[in-house]
Amino acid sequence: MNQNQNPEQIARDKIDKQLLSAGWDIQDKDSINWNKSKEIAVRNYYTQDGKEADYILFVNRKPVGVIEAKKEEEGFHLTSVEEQSTEYATSNLKYLNNEPLPFVYESTGTLTRFTDYHDPKPRSRPVFSFHKPETFIEWLKKDKTLRERFYDLPELNIEGLRDCQINAINNLDESFKNNKPRALIQMATGAGKTFTAITFIYRLLKFVDAKRILFLVDTRNLGEQAEQEFMAYQPNDDNRKFTELYNVQRLQSSYIATDSQVCISTIQRMYSILKGEELDEKMEEENPNESWQPKEPLPVIYNKNIPIEQFDFIVIDECHRSIYNLWKQVLEYFDVFLIGLTATPDKRTFGFFNENVVSEYSHEMAIADGVNVGYEVYTIDTKLTKKGAKLKAKQFVDIRNKLSRKKRWQQLDEDFEYSNKQLDNEVVNPSQIRNIIRAFKNSLPEIFPNRTEIPKTLIFAKTDSHADDIINIVREEFNEGNAFCKKMTYKSKENPKSVLAQFRNDYHPRIVVTVDMIATGTDVKPLECLLFMRDVKSKNYFEQMKGRGTRTLGCDDLKKVTPSVISAKTHF
């Protein structure tokens, strides 16, 4: 970039670079070479009345679009330029007998807005960059635009759907018809959010002719579970499974199949694809809210292999998580409709989805409808949990390596006082863990009378090391073997999928200890007890963790893993 350039020239250089990246050949009006390319952005093309358009876009020698370039300082009022760009789009171009141009941009090279004048009630929208010429060719072949095709959606076939799902899908249909770019579905854990999502995705593919839809998650575990649900889904108007009708691809590399119609991906992987970088697969194991949070937003740049029009829709599962500061640019890179799914939205979630809540179905409503079961809360307090403790000088204590867990004796030189926040992190007090487990064990006859086995229980630990301490003490206190209590974390040696399948379907394990691997989005219907042995700073995260126990289950199915039950699951 030449330092002597004026702001308009700087903006045009940025626009030229973006057009080239999107596959356009840039030529000047006085030296157009149709043999060089069929997809050309021509600079400074004149209209019949002598006005000069900044860029006219041609595909197959036919003008289809216009770009009105402005200096960066004018970005704050780009919408006021729409009249000028529309005037060029509706004018006759010099030497051409053209129809009005449908595709119109206003751009500073930093901020770009786009209008498709074939849309009903054409409305400009911000886009990350310019569309590829092949996209315009494809769009022009269709009789209707995507936004027109929303009106082709037939009445919903409600067979097999709950009332809350029917309400969500019908309201989402209206949101699409009203050209709302973002919509939020709030539905209680256990009410069938993913089933609802697959149902409206099926409708978008079948009736709206959506090209490709991205189902976005934030952990590999959720992606694998979503893939299984797509494979199991059978529409109520067809005897074939979803995956027999449409190609579903769970992304495990940077490759996106050209014939894929649904892509399942973690947001971490999609970011790495846009950046053209290899993904450290450990990044997919934990959701970004729980693992790491860089201080600065992650920079996303245009990737010619993944254009902004790669997807028509993005469905964001568990969208309540604190991902927007970190990954918002990934969501806003694509020229798409965004649909969020969550049980526990917060103010930031509502704001991100423009307050367009198409479904509100609370846990209380789910209990009233018999979709979920209610819960009872028992509190186990210890002095150490509340206040910490003090060790006196000259005492001998175990010093343990966190990773190897190797112990050595050491005498304290001075008094050592620790707080409750240090407990189970810097300081381990086995007696505190033992007292909690004993109190839990002693309360079970009151909570679950007439049971001969321990109800399926999930314990949330602070760390992997803390989980190991809990497991050892649980096995001792219940006088049971290894199969009785197992760990399921990202770092555990035993295959977590195998442990999860056993926990769901087999008698053992009765108790599973986790950190946060199955805190959200994982169904374990026979689960009847949750024991929190860690702090939960976020109310929403607590609600998600609590949601693991809300699933209903009939008596016969519950008996398969808990033989002494005499009724269906009624509470947890």
Coordinates of C-alpha atoms in Angstrom, one line a residue:
M1 CA 0.0 0.0 0.0
N2 CA 1.4 3.4 -1.1
Q3 CA 1.6 5.8 1.8
N4 CA 0.7 8.7 -0.5
Q5 CA -2.6 7.2 -1.4
N6 CA -5.8 9.0 -0.5
P7 CA -8.5 7.3 1.6
E8 CA -10.6 6.4 -1.5
Q9 CA -7.6 4.6 -3.1
I10 CA -6.8 2.8 0.1
A11 CA -10.4 1.5 0.3
R12 CA -10.3 0.4 -3.4
D13 CA -7.0 -1.5 -2.8
K14 CA -8.8 -3.4 0.0
I15 CA -11.8 -4.1 -2.2
D16 CA -9.6 -5.3 -5.0
K17 CA -7.8 -7.7 -2.7
Q18 CA -11.1 -9.1 -1.4
L19 CA -12.6 -9.5 -5.0
L20 CA -9.5 -11.3 -6.1
S21 CA -9.7 -13.7 -3.1
A22 CA -13.3 -14.4 -4.0
G23 CA -12.4 -15.4 -7.5
W24 CA -13.1 -12.2 -9.5
D25 CA -10.7 -10.9 -12.2
I26 CA -10.3 -7.1 -11.9
Q27 CA -10.0 -5.1 -15.1
D28 CA -10.3 -1.5 -16.2
K29 CA -13.1 -0.4 -18.4
D30 CA -10.8 0.7 -21.2
S31 CA -9.1 -2.7 -21.5
I32 CA -11.6 -5.4 -20.9
N33 CA -10.4 -8.9 -22.0
W34 CA -13.2 -11.4 -22.1
N35 CA -10.8 -14.1 -23.2
K36 CA -8.9 -13.8 -19.9
S37 CA -11.9 -14.4 -17.7
K38 CA -15.7 -14.7 -17.7
E39 CA -16.0 -13.4 -14.1
I40 CA -14.9 -9.8 -14.2
A41 CA -15.1 -6.8 -11.8
V42 CA -14.8 -3.8 -14.1
R43 CA -13.5 -0.6 -12.5
N44 CA -15.2 2.8 -13.3
Y45 CA -17.8 1.6 -15.7
Y46 CA -20.0 4.3 -17.2
T47 CA -23.8 4.3 -17.4
Q48 CA -25.6 5.6 -20.5
D49 CA -26.1 9.0 -18.9
G50 CA -22.4 9.4 -18.1
K51 CA -22.3 8.4 -14.4
E52 CA -19.3 6.3 -13.3
A53 CA -20.0 3.2 -11.2
D54 CA -17.0 2.2 -9.1
Y55 CA -17.3 -1.5 -10.0
I56 CA -19.6 -3.5 -12.3
L57 CA -19.6 -7.3 -11.8
F58 CA -19.9 -9.5 -14.9
V59 CA -20.5 -13.2 -15.2
N60 CA -20.5 -14.8 -18.6
R61 CA -20.2 -11.3 -20.1
K62 CA -23.5 -10.4 -18.5
P63 CA -23.6 -7.6 -15.8
V64 CA -25.1 -8.8 -12.6
G65 CA -23.9 -6.6 -9.8
V66 CA -22.5 -3.2 -8.7
I67 CA -20.1 -2.1 -5.9
E68 CA -20.2 1.4 -4.6
A69 CA -16.8 2.1 -2.9
K70 CA -16.4 4.5 0.0
K71 CA -13.5 5.5 2.2
E72 CA -13.3 3.8 5.6
E73 CA -14.3 7.0 7.4
E74 CA -17.8 6.7 5.7
G75 CA -18.5 3.3 7.1
F76 CA -20.8 4.6 9.8
H77 CA -23.3 5.7 7.2
L78 CA -23.1 3.1 4.5
T79 CA -26.8 2.6 4.5
S80 CA -27.2 6.2 3.2
V81 CA -25.2 5.2 0.1
E82 CA -27.8 2.6 -0.9
E83 CA -29.7 5.1 -3.0
Q84 CA -26.6 5.9 -5.0
S85 CA -25.6 2.2 -5.6
T86 CA -29.2 1.3 -6.5
E87 CA -29.3 4.1 -9.1
Y88 CA -26.3 2.5 -10.8
A89 CA -27.9 -0.9 -10.6
T90 CA -31.1 0.3 -12.2
S91 CA -29.4 2.4 -14.9
N92 CA -28.6 1.3 -18.5
L93 CA -24.9 0.7 -18.8
K94 CA -22.9 2.1 -21.7
Y95 CA -22.9 -0.1 -24.8
L96 CA -25.2 -2.6 -23.0
N97 CA -29.0 -3.2 -23.1
N98 CA -29.1 -4.6 -19.6
E99 CA -31.8 -5.4 -17.1
P100 CA -31.5 -4.0 -13.6
L101 CA -28.6 -5.6 -11.7
P102 CA -29.8 -7.7 -8.8
F103 CA -26.6 -7.9 -6.6
V104 CA -25.6 -4.6 -5.0
Y105 CA -22.8 -3.9 -2.5
E106 CA -21.6 -0.8 -0.6
S107 CA -18.1 -1.2 0.8
T108 CA -15.2 0.5 2.4
G109 CA -13.0 -2.5 2.2
T110 CA -13.4 -2.9 5.9
L111 CA -17.2 -2.9 6.1
T112 CA -19.4 -4.3 3.4
R113 CA -23.2 -4.4 2.9
F114 CA -25.0 -6.5 0.4
T115 CA -28.6 -6.5 -1.1
D116 CA -30.1 -9.1 -3.4
Y117 CA -32.8 -7.2 -5.3
H118 CA -34.5 -10.4 -6.3
D119 CA -35.5 -10.9 -2.6
P120 CA -39.0 -10.0 -1.4
K121 CA -38.6 -6.7 0.3
P122 CA -34.9 -6.4 -0.5
R123 CA -32.9 -5.4 2.6
S124 CA -29.2 -4.8 2.9
R125 CA -27.2 -6.9 5.3
P126 CA -23.6 -6.9 6.5
V127 CA -21.3 -9.5 4.9
F128 CA -17.7 -10.4 5.7
S129 CA -16.5 -10.2 2.1
F130 CA -17.8 -10.5 -1.5
H131 CA -19.6 -13.6 -2.9
K132 CA -17.9 -15.8 -5.4
P133 CA -19.0 -15.4 -9.1
E134 CA -20.0 -19.1 -9.2
T135 CA -22.5 -18.3 -6.5
F136 CA -24.2 -15.6 -8.5
I137 CA -24.4 -18.0 -11.5
E138 CA -26.0 -20.6 -9.3
W139 CA -28.5 -18.1 -7.7
L140 CA -29.5 -16.8 -11.1
K141 CA -30.4 -20.3 -12.3
K142 CA -33.1 -20.6 -9.6
D143 CA -36.6 -19.3 -10.0
K144 CA -36.7 -18.0 -6.5
T145 CA -34.2 -16.7 -3.9
L146 CA -33.7 -18.4 -0.6
R147 CA -35.8 -15.8 1.1
E148 CA -38.6 -16.3 -1.4
R149 CA -38.5 -20.0 -0.9
F150 CA -39.4 -19.7 2.8
Y151 CA -43.0 -19.1 1.6
D152 CA -43.0 -22.6 0.1
L153 CA -42.8 -24.2 3.5
P154 CA -45.9 -26.3 3.9
E155 CA -47.9 -26.7 7.1
L156 CA -45.9 -28.7 9.7
N157 CA -46.8 -32.4 10.0
I158 CA -47.2 -32.6 13.8
E159 CA -47.2 -36.4 14.1
G160 CA -44.8 -37.5 16.8
L161 CA -43.9 -34.0 17.9
R162 CA -44.5 -32.4 21.3
D163 CA -46.4 -29.2 21.7
C164 CA -43.3 -27.3 22.6
Q165 CA -41.5 -28.6 19.4
I166 CA -44.5 -27.7 17.2
N167 CA -44.5 -24.2 18.7
A168 CA -40.8 -23.7 18.2
I169 CA -40.8 -24.9 14.5
N170 CA -43.9 -22.9 13.5
N171 CA -42.5 -19.7 15.1
L172 CA -39.1 -20.3 13.4
D173 CA -40.9 -20.6 10.1
E174 CA -42.5 -17.2 10.6
S175 CA -39.1 -15.8 11.7
F176 CA -37.6 -16.9 8.4
K177 CA -40.5 -15.5 6.4
N178 CA -39.9 -12.2 8.2
N179 CA -36.3 -12.3 7.1
K180 CA -35.0 -12.3 10.7
P181 CA -31.3 -13.2 10.4
R182 CA -31.0 -14.7 13.9
A183 CA -33.5 -16.7 16.1
L184 CA -33.2 -18.3 19.5
I185 CA -34.9 -21.5 20.6
Q186 CA -35.0 -21.8 24.4
M187 CA -36.1 -25.3 25.4
A188 CA -35.7 -27.1 28.7
T189 CA -33.1 -29.8 28.9
G190 CA -34.7 -33.1 28.0
A191 CA -37.5 -31.5 25.9
G192 CA -35.9 -32.5 22.6
K193 CA -34.0 -29.6 21.3
T194 CA -31.8 -31.7 18.9
F195 CA -34.9 -33.5 17.6
T196 CA -36.6 -30.2 17.0
A197 CA -33.5 -28.9 15.2
I198 CA -33.2 -32.0 12.9
T199 CA -36.9 -31.6 12.1
F200 CA -36.6 -28.0 10.9
I201 CA -33.3 -28.8 9.2
Y202 CA -35.1 -31.6 7.3
R203 CA -37.8 -29.0 6.3
L204 CA -35.2 -26.5 5.1
L205 CA -33.5 -29.1 3.0
K206 CA -36.7 -30.6 1.5
F207 CA -38.9 -27.6 1.0
V208 CA -36.6 -24.5 0.9
D209 CA -33.8 -26.2 -1.1
A210 CA -31.1 -25.2 1.4
K211 CA -27.7 -26.0 -0.1
R212 CA -25.8 -26.8 3.1
I213 CA -26.4 -26.4 6.8
L214 CA -23.8 -26.3 9.6
F215 CA -24.7 -27.8 12.9
L216 CA -22.2 -26.2 15.3
V217 CA -21.2 -27.6 18.7
D218 CA -18.3 -26.8 21.1
T219 CA -17.1 -30.3 22.1
R220 CA -16.4 -33.4 20.1
N221 CA -18.7 -35.3 22.5
L222 CA -21.7 -33.2 21.5
G223 CA -20.7 -33.5 17.8
E224 CA -20.7 -37.3 18.1
Q225 CA -24.0 -37.4 19.9
A226 CA -25.5 -35.1 17.3
E227 CA -24.3 -37.3 14.5
Q228 CA -26.0 -40.3 16.1
E229 CA -29.3 -38.4 16.4
F230 CA -29.2 -37.5 12.7
M231 CA -28.5 -41.1 11.9
A232 CA -31.5 -42.3 14.0
Y233 CA -33.9 -39.6 12.9
Q234 CA -36.8 -40.7 10.6
P235 CA -39.1 -38.0 9.2
N236 CA -42.8 -38.5 9.8
D237 CA -43.5 -38.2 6.0
D238 CA -40.9 -40.7 4.8
N239 CA -40.0 -44.3 5.6
R240 CA -36.2 -43.6 5.2
K241 CA -33.8 -42.3 7.7
F242 CA -32.4 -38.8 7.5
T243 CA -29.0 -40.0 6.5
E244 CA -30.5 -42.0 3.6
L245 CA -32.1 -38.9 2.3
Y246 CA -29.3 -36.3 2.9
N247 CA -25.5 -36.5 3.2
V248 CA -24.4 -35.7 6.8
Q249 CA -20.7 -35.2 7.5
R250 CA -19.1 -34.8 10.9
L251 CA -15.9 -32.8 10.2
Q252 CA -12.8 -34.6 11.5
S253 CA -10.4 -32.7 9.3
S254 CA -10.4 -29.5 7.2
Y255 CA -12.1 -31.3 4.3
I256 CA -15.7 -30.4 3.6
A257 CA -17.3 -32.7 1.0
T258 CA -18.8 -30.9 -1.9
D259 CA -22.0 -33.1 -1.7
S260 CA -22.4 -32.7 2.1
Q261 CA -25.8 -31.2 3.0
V262 CA -25.4 -31.1 6.8
C263 CA -22.0 -30.6 8.4
I264 CA -21.4 -31.2 12.1
S265 CA -18.4 -29.4 13.5
T266 CA -17.0 -27.9 16.7
I267 CA -16.6 -24.2 16.5
Q268 CA -12.9 -24.8 17.3
R269 CA -12.5 -26.9 14.2
M270 CA -14.4 -24.4 12.0
Y271 CA -12.1 -21.6 13.2
S272 CA -9.0 -23.7 12.4
I273 CA -10.4 -24.4 8.9
L274 CA -11.0 -20.7 8.2
K275 CA -7.4 -20.0 9.4
G276 CA -6.0 -22.8 7.3
E277 CA -4.3 -24.3 10.4
E278 CA -4.1 -27.8 11.8
L279 CA -6.3 -28.2 14.9
D280 CA -4.9 -29.6 18.2
E281 CA -7.6 -32.2 18.8
K282 CA -7.4 -31.6 22.5
M283 CA -9.1 -28.3 21.8
E284 CA -12.3 -30.2 20.9
E285 CA -12.5 -32.1 24.2
E286 CA -13.6 -29.2 26.4
N287 CA -15.9 -26.3 25.7
P288 CA -14.1 -23.0 25.4
N289 CA -15.9 -21.6 28.4
E290 CA -14.3 -24.2 30.6
S291 CA -10.8 -24.4 29.2
W292 CA -9.1 -21.3 27.9
Q293 CA -10.0 -17.7 27.1
P294 CA -7.5 -15.6 25.2
K295 CA -7.4 -11.9 26.0
E296 CA -7.9 -10.7 22.5
P297 CA -10.6 -11.9 20.0
L298 CA -9.3 -14.4 17.5
P299 CA -8.6 -12.9 14.1
V300 CA -10.5 -14.5 11.2
I301 CA -9.5 -13.7 7.6
Y302 CA -11.1 -14.7 4.3
N303 CA -10.5 -18.2 3.2
K304 CA -11.1 -18.7 -0.6
N305 CA -11.7 -22.4 0.0
I306 CA -14.5 -21.6 2.5
P307 CA -16.4 -18.7 1.0
I308 CA -18.9 -16.7 3.1
E309 CA -21.8 -18.5 1.2
Q310 CA -20.5 -22.0 2.2
F311 CA -23.6 -22.5 4.4
D312 CA -27.2 -21.2 4.2
F313 CA -27.9 -21.8 7.9
I314 CA -25.9 -22.4 11.1
V315 CA -27.6 -24.1 14.0
I316 CA -25.6 -23.4 17.2
D317 CA -26.1 -26.0 19.9
E318 CA -25.7 -25.1 23.5
C319 CA -25.4 -21.4 22.4
H320 CA -25.7 -20.1 26.0
R321 CA -22.0 -20.8 26.5
S322 CA -19.6 -17.9 26.8
I323 CA -18.3 -18.3 23.3
Y324 CA -19.3 -15.1 21.6
N325 CA -16.3 -13.0 22.8
L326 CA -14.0 -15.7 21.6
W327 CA -15.6 -17.1 18.5
K328 CA -18.1 -14.5 17.4
Q329 CA -16.1 -13.8 14.3
V330 CA -16.6 -17.4 13.2
L331 CA -20.3 -17.0 13.4
E332 CA -20.3 -13.7 11.6
Y333 CA -17.9 -14.8 8.8
F334 CA -20.7 -16.6 7.0
D335 CA -23.6 -15.1 5.1
V336 CA -26.2 -17.2 6.9
F337 CA -29.3 -17.4 9.1
L338 CA -28.2 -18.2 12.7
I339 CA -30.4 -20.4 14.9
G340 CA -29.4 -20.9 18.5
L341 CA -30.4 -23.8 20.8
T342 CA -30.2 -23.6 24.6
A343 CA -32.0 -24.4 27.8
T344 CA -30.4 -21.6 29.7
P345 CA -30.0 -18.3 27.8
D346 CA -28.5 -15.3 29.6
K347 CA -28.7 -11.6 28.7
R348 CA -25.8 -11.8 26.3
T349 CA -27.5 -14.7 24.5
F350 CA -30.7 -12.7 24.0
G351 CA -28.7 -9.8 22.7
F352 CA -26.7 -11.8 20.2
F353 CA -29.9 -13.2 18.7
N354 CA -31.5 -9.8 18.5
E355 CA -34.1 -10.6 21.1
N356 CA -35.8 -12.8 18.6
V357 CA -36.9 -15.7 20.9
V358 CA -39.1 -18.0 18.9
S359 CA -39.5 -20.5 21.7
E360 CA -39.6 -20.3 25.5
Y361 CA -40.1 -23.6 27.2
S362 CA -38.9 -23.7 30.8
H363 CA -38.0 -26.6 33.1
E364 CA -41.1 -25.9 35.1
M365 CA -43.3 -26.2 32.0
A366 CA -41.5 -29.4 31.1
I367 CA -42.3 -30.9 34.5
A368 CA -46.0 -29.8 34.2
D369 CA -46.2 -31.5 30.8
G370 CA -44.5 -34.7 32.1
V371 CA -41.5 -34.2 29.8
N372 CA -39.1 -33.8 32.7
V373 CA -39.1 -34.9 36.4
G374 CA -38.6 -32.6 39.3
Y375 CA -35.8 -32.5 41.8
E376 CA -35.1 -32.3 45.5
V377 CA -32.1 -30.6 46.9
Y378 CA -30.0 -31.9 49.9
T379 CA -27.1 -29.8 51.3
I380 CA -24.1 -31.4 52.9
D381 CA -21.9 -28.9 54.7
T382 CA -18.5 -29.3 56.4
K383 CA -16.5 -26.7 58.3
L384 CA -13.7 -27.2 55.9
T385 CA -15.9 -26.5 52.9
K386 CA -17.0 -23.2 54.4
K387 CA -13.9 -21.9 56.2
G388 CA -10.8 -24.0 55.3
A389 CA -8.4 -24.9 58.1
K390 CA -5.1 -24.4 59.7
L391 CA -2.1 -26.7 60.1
K392 CA 0.4 -26.1 62.9
A393 CA 4.1 -25.8 62.5
K394 CA 6.2 -29.0 63.1
Q395 CA 3.3 -31.2 61.8
F396 CA 4.3 -33.9 59.2
V397 CA 2.1 -33.7 56.1
D398 CA 2.0 -35.6 52.7
I399 CA 3.3 -33.6 49.8
R400 CA 1.8 -35.0 46.6
N401 CA 2.8 -34.4 43.0
K402 CA -0.4 -33.5 41.0
L403 CA 0.5 -35.5 37.9
S404 CA 2.4 -38.5 39.2
R405 CA 0.6 -38.4 42.6
K406 CA 3.8 -39.5 44.2
K407 CA 3.9 -38.7 47.9
R408 CA 6.7 -37.6 50.3
W409 CA 6.7 -36.7 54.0
Q410 CA 7.5 -33.1 54.9
Q411 CA 7.6 -31.3 58.2
L412 CA 6.0 -27.8 58.2
D413 CA 8.4 -25.0 59.2
E414 CA 5.5 -22.7 60.1
D415 CA 1.8 -22.6 60.5
F416 CA -0.1 -23.2 57.2
E417 CA -3.6 -21.8 56.8
Y418 CA -5.7 -22.7 53.8
S419 CA -9.0 -21.4 52.5
N420 CA -12.0 -23.3 51.2
K421 CA -11.0 -22.2 47.7
Q422 CA -7.6 -24.0 48.0
L423 CA -9.3 -27.2 49.1
D424 CA -9.0 -30.0 46.6
N425 CA -6.7 -27.9 44.4
E426 CA -3.6 -26.9 46.4
V427 CA -4.7 -28.9 49.5
V428 CA -6.4 -32.3 49.8
N429 CA -8.2 -33.3 52.9
P430 CA -9.4 -36.9 52.5
S431 CA -11.5 -36.7 55.7
Q432 CA -13.6 -33.9 54.2
I433 CA -14.3 -36.0 51.1
R434 CA -15.0 -39.0 53.2
N435 CA -17.5 -37.1 55.4
I436 CA -19.4 -35.9 52.3
I437 CA -19.6 -39.4 50.8
R438 CA -20.7 -40.9 54.1
A439 CA -23.5 -38.3 54.5
F440 CA -24.6 -39.0 50.9
K441 CA -24.6 -42.8 51.6
N442 CA -26.6 -42.4 54.8
S443 CA -29.2 -40.2 53.2
L444 CA -30.0 -42.6 50.4
P445 CA -32.6 -44.8 52.3
E446 CA -34.6 -41.6 53.0
I447 CA -34.4 -40.3 49.5
F448 CA -34.9 -43.7 47.8
P449 CA -36.7 -46.0 50.2
N450 CA -37.0 -49.8 49.5
R451 CA -34.0 -49.8 47.1
T452 CA -31.5 -52.6 47.3
E453 CA -28.9 -50.9 45.1
I454 CA -27.4 -47.4 44.9
P455 CA -29.2 -45.2 42.3
K456 CA -27.2 -44.2 39.3
T457 CA -25.2 -41.2 40.5
L458 CA -23.1 -38.6 38.8
I459 CA -20.5 -36.8 40.9
F460 CA -19.0 -33.5 39.7
A461 CA -15.4 -33.1 40.8
K462 CA -13.1 -30.1 40.7
T463 CA -10.1 -31.6 38.8
D464 CA -9.0 -35.0 37.5
S465 CA -6.9 -35.5 40.6
H466 CA -9.9 -34.6 42.8
A467 CA -11.9 -37.2 40.9
D468 CA -9.4 -39.9 41.7
D469 CA -9.5 -39.1 45.4
I470 CA -13.3 -39.3 45.3
I471 CA -13.3 -42.6 43.5
N472 CA -11.0 -44.2 46.0
I473 CA -13.1 -43.1 48.9
V474 CA -16.5 -44.0 47.3
R475 CA -15.3 -47.6 46.7
E476 CA -14.1 -47.8 50.3
E477 CA -17.2 -46.4 51.9
F478 CA -19.6 -48.4 49.9
N479 CA -17.4 -51.5 50.2
E480 CA -17.5 -52.1 46.4
G481 CA -15.0 -53.0 43.6
N482 CA -13.6 -51.1 40.7
A483 CA -16.7 -51.6 38.5
F484 CA -18.9 -49.9 41.0
C485 CA -17.4 -46.4 40.6
K486 CA -15.6 -45.1 37.5
K487 CA -14.1 -41.9 36.2
M488 CA -15.2 -40.3 33.0
T489 CA -13.0 -37.3 32.1
Y490 CA -11.1 -36.2 29.0
K491 CA -7.9 -37.5 30.7
S492 CA -9.1 -40.9 32.0
K493 CA -7.4 -44.0 30.6
E494 CA -10.6 -46.0 30.0
N495 CA -12.5 -45.0 26.8
P496 CA -15.1 -42.4 28.0
K497 CA -17.6 -43.6 25.3
S498 CA -17.4 -47.1 26.8
V499 CA -17.9 -45.8 30.3
L500 CA -20.9 -43.7 29.2
A501 CA -22.5 -46.6 27.4
Q502 CA -22.1 -48.8 30.5
F503 CA -23.5 -46.0 32.7
R504 CA -26.6 -45.7 30.5
N505 CA -27.3 -49.4 29.8
D506 CA -25.6 -51.7 32.4
Y507 CA -25.9 -52.3 36.1
H508 CA -22.4 -51.1 36.7
P509 CA -21.0 -48.5 37.2
R510 CA -23.5 -47.2 39.8
I511 CA -21.5 -44.1 40.3
V512 CA -19.5 -42.1 37.8
V513 CA -17.2 -39.2 38.7
T514 CA -16.6 -36.5 36.1
V515 CA -15.2 -32.9 35.9
D516 CA -17.3 -31.5 33.1
M517 CA -17.3 -34.0 30.3
I518 CA -21.0 -34.8 30.6
A519 CA -22.0 -31.6 32.3
T520 CA -24.1 -30.6 29.3
G521 CA -25.8 -32.1 26.3
T522 CA -25.3 -35.8 27.2
D523 CA -28.4 -38.0 28.0
V524 CA -28.2 -40.5 30.8
K525 CA -31.9 -41.2 31.4
P526 CA -31.4 -43.7 34.4
L527 CA -29.5 -41.0 36.3
E528 CA -31.2 -40.3 39.6
C529 CA -28.6 -38.5 41.8
L530 CA -26.3 -35.6 41.1
L531 CA -23.6 -34.8 43.7
F532 CA -21.8 -31.5 43.3
M533 CA -18.4 -31.5 44.9
R534 CA -17.2 -28.4 43.1
D535 CA -18.1 -24.8 42.9
V536 CA -20.3 -23.7 40.1
K537 CA -19.8 -20.0 39.4
S538 CA -22.3 -19.7 36.6
K539 CA -26.0 -20.1 37.3
N540 CA -26.5 -21.2 33.7
Y541 CA -23.8 -23.8 34.0
F542 CA -25.4 -25.1 37.2
E543 CA -28.8 -25.4 35.4
Q544 CA -27.1 -27.4 32.6
M545 CA -25.3 -29.7 35.0
K546 CA -28.6 -30.2 36.9
G547 CA -30.3 -31.0 33.6
R548 CA -28.4 -34.3 33.4
G549 CA -31.0 -35.7 35.9
T550 CA -34.2 -34.4 34.5
R551 CA -34.9 -37.1 31.9
T552 CA -38.0 -39.2 32.4
L553 CA -37.8 -43.0 32.2
G554 CA -40.5 -45.7 32.4
C555 CA -40.4 -48.4 35.0
D556 CA -39.5 -51.2 32.7
D557 CA -36.6 -49.3 31.2
L558 CA -35.4 -48.1 34.6
K559 CA -35.5 -51.7 35.9
K560 CA -33.0 -52.8 33.3
V561 CA -30.2 -51.0 35.2
T562 CA -31.9 -50.5 38.6
P563 CA -33.8 -53.8 39.3
S564 CA -35.3 -52.9 42.6
V565 CA -37.4 -50.0 41.4
I566 CA -41.2 -50.3 41.5
S567 CA -42.2 -47.3 39.5
A568 CA -41.1 -45.0 36.7
K569 CA -38.5 -42.3 37.5
T570 CA -40.4 -39.6 39.4
H571 CA -37.6 -37.3 40.7
F572 CA -33.9 -36.9 41.1

